[in-house]
XYZ file of C-alpha atoms in Angstrom:
194
model
C 56.708 33.553 -12.441
C 55.860 32.831 -8.798
C 52.378 31.926 -7.624
C 52.080 35.282 -5.836
C 52.901 37.099 -9.098
C 50.394 34.997 -11.075
C 47.619 35.809 -8.589
C 48.588 39.480 -8.739
C 48.187 39.540 -12.533
C 45.095 37.326 -12.877
C 41.760 38.686 -14.057
C 38.445 38.149 -12.251
C 37.663 34.834 -13.984
C 41.179 33.503 -13.366
C 41.007 34.476 -9.707
C 37.580 32.886 -9.235
C 38.805 29.711 -10.959
C 41.948 29.674 -8.814
C 40.005 29.932 -5.542
C 37.391 27.458 -6.724
C 40.071 24.978 -7.838
C 41.765 25.131 -4.417
C 38.419 24.489 -2.736
C 37.584 21.730 -5.229
C 40.798 19.838 -4.517
C 40.150 19.991 -0.768
C 36.425 19.100 -0.854
C 37.033 15.417 0.096
C 37.735 16.646 3.642
C 34.129 17.862 3.875
C 32.724 14.625 2.464
C 31.555 16.421 -0.671
C 30.983 14.436 -3.843
C 32.927 15.197 -6.994
C 30.065 17.158 -8.566
C 29.159 19.461 -5.669
C 31.060 22.462 -7.074
C 30.092 21.833 -10.705
C 27.461 24.651 -10.773
C 30.116 27.184 -9.744
C 32.494 25.916 -12.435
C 29.691 26.150 -14.997
C 29.027 29.741 -13.937
C 32.628 30.667 -14.723
C 32.245 29.431 -18.294
C 29.834 32.190 -19.283
C 29.740 35.809 -18.222
C 26.045 35.577 -17.355
C 27.052 33.181 -14.573
C 28.573 36.049 -12.558
C 25.088 37.205 -11.568
C 24.157 33.704 -10.376
C 27.426 33.050 -8.508
C 26.026 33.999 -5.074
C 22.922 31.830 -5.453
C 24.974 28.844 -6.622
C 27.429 29.392 -3.781
C 24.634 29.296 -1.202
C 23.334 26.046 -2.719
C 26.796 24.499 -2.391
C 27.063 25.643 1.223
C 23.640 24.116 1.909
C 24.666 20.768 0.395
C 27.880 20.597 2.387
C 26.191 21.611 5.649
C 28.161 22.434 8.757
C 28.986 25.702 10.393
C 30.790 28.239 8.291
C 32.651 30.544 10.594
C 34.712 33.286 9.040
C 38.018 34.565 10.234
C 41.615 33.936 9.392
C 42.876 30.896 7.540
C 45.584 29.981 10.019
C 43.577 27.183 11.629
C 44.107 25.722 15.058
C 44.375 22.241 16.446
C 46.310 19.639 14.525
C 46.298 17.361 11.525
C 43.074 16.446 9.822
C 40.851 18.474 12.183
C 42.751 21.623 11.314
C 42.608 20.733 7.614
C 38.800 20.352 7.780
C 38.538 23.709 9.536
C 40.618 25.350 6.811
C 38.375 23.928 4.061
C 35.253 25.145 5.881
C 36.790 28.599 6.127
C 37.631 28.576 2.410
C 33.988 27.891 1.622
C 32.735 30.401 4.199
C 34.979 33.163 2.866
C 33.894 32.769 -0.772
C 32.473 36.137 -1.826
C 28.770 36.148 -2.651
C 29.426 38.821 -5.266
C 31.976 37.791 -7.882
C 33.868 41.077 -8.116
C 37.564 41.293 -8.988
C 38.515 42.708 -5.567
C 36.491 40.098 -3.661
C 37.743 37.105 -5.614
C 41.372 38.331 -5.501
C 41.382 38.301 -1.710
C 39.567 34.936 -1.660
C 41.863 33.331 -4.257
C 44.930 34.444 -2.331
C 43.553 33.116 0.970
C 42.460 29.838 -0.669
C 45.936 29.397 -2.136
C 47.521 29.688 1.318
C 44.888 27.472 2.946
C 45.170 24.722 0.313
C 48.948 24.607 0.680
C 48.604 24.457 4.480
C 46.091 21.623 4.157
C 48.438 19.637 1.930
C 51.301 20.337 4.316
C 49.248 19.084 7.279
C 48.259 15.890 5.480
C 51.595 15.098 3.822
C 53.170 12.089 5.546
C 56.602 13.523 4.654
C 57.851 16.655 6.384
C 57.997 19.885 4.404
C 61.339 21.474 5.317
C 60.269 25.040 4.546
C 59.381 27.595 7.189
C 56.091 28.659 5.647
C 53.804 28.220 2.677
C 54.390 31.907 1.890
C 57.967 31.071 0.910
C 56.642 28.336 -1.400
C 54.210 30.750 -3.023
C 57.066 33.200 -3.641
C 59.104 30.536 -5.461
C 61.402 29.155 -2.735
C 60.818 25.437 -3.230
C 63.891 23.685 -1.828
C 63.073 20.869 0.616
C 59.407 20.846 -0.373
C 57.436 17.696 0.454
C 55.826 15.864 -2.517
C 52.197 16.607 -1.647
C 52.866 20.327 -1.143
C 54.969 20.474 -4.338
C 52.151 18.896 -6.350
C 49.585 21.331 -4.922
C 51.825 24.293 -5.715
C 52.235 23.039 -9.315
C 48.462 22.647 -9.678
C 47.794 26.172 -8.434
C 50.321 27.618 -10.872
C 48.955 25.512 -13.751
C 45.355 26.650 -13.166
C 46.366 30.319 -13.218
C 48.532 29.843 -16.319
C 45.715 28.039 -18.151
C 43.256 30.841 -17.459
C 45.787 33.577 -18.272
C 46.766 31.894 -21.548
C 43.396 30.637 -22.776
C 40.662 32.661 -21.031
C 37.344 30.787 -20.788
C 38.793 27.941 -22.908
C 41.225 27.274 -20.050
C 38.420 26.326 -17.664
C 38.041 22.715 -18.825
C 41.746 21.842 -18.497
C 41.835 23.751 -15.171
C 38.959 21.599 -13.931
C 40.850 18.480 -15.058
C 43.908 19.596 -13.073
C 41.692 20.162 -10.049
C 39.979 16.780 -10.445
C 43.362 15.045 -10.448
C 44.335 16.894 -7.260
C 41.043 15.975 -5.599
C 41.688 12.274 -6.325
C 45.157 12.539 -4.815
C 43.887 14.207 -1.639
C 41.008 11.725 -1.337
C 43.569 8.889 -1.484
C 45.725 10.569 1.174
C 42.718 11.008 3.484
C 41.682 7.392 2.884
C 45.178 6.104 3.737
C 45.236 8.153 6.934
C 41.843 6.742 7.935
C 43.005 3.158 7.353
C 46.137 3.725 9.445
C 44.041 5.067 12.322
C 41.414 2.306 12.028
């Protein structure tokens, strides 16, 4: 099943976890520590957390600082600056109310943005025309960093679809691994520039 199909079939918790996981993997670009999104993950574990989602989200935004403009996820500029802008937009667009419709739109946009970020930062060229083709299952010529991000997004959705709330812990582990990879990529780029 393609990523687009998995997002289309996911329930509210799966969608929220998918969007949150994409944001979590990209948080190194905002200088966030590994625990900054933990309250949002914890809120997904129990249904009572849905009511507190908005408050926890605002706390995360406060910790990460910066301006959170809304708008499309296409980004502008180049390289790491564009990647940072995309992560800020992911965080800005997170719905304050955790409704199925709101998180579906957010999860879909986060999926696209996270793949674009990985494409921007991958030292190897992705031969595909767009990340939309990747999300629909056309993976030939995919660069390693983009391929790994696509696999992680699919895995998170499959874990939540197959295991419900019990899938959250392994989904978080998948996201943590991706965050480490992206942090290493950003660090290497900084050393090359320095």
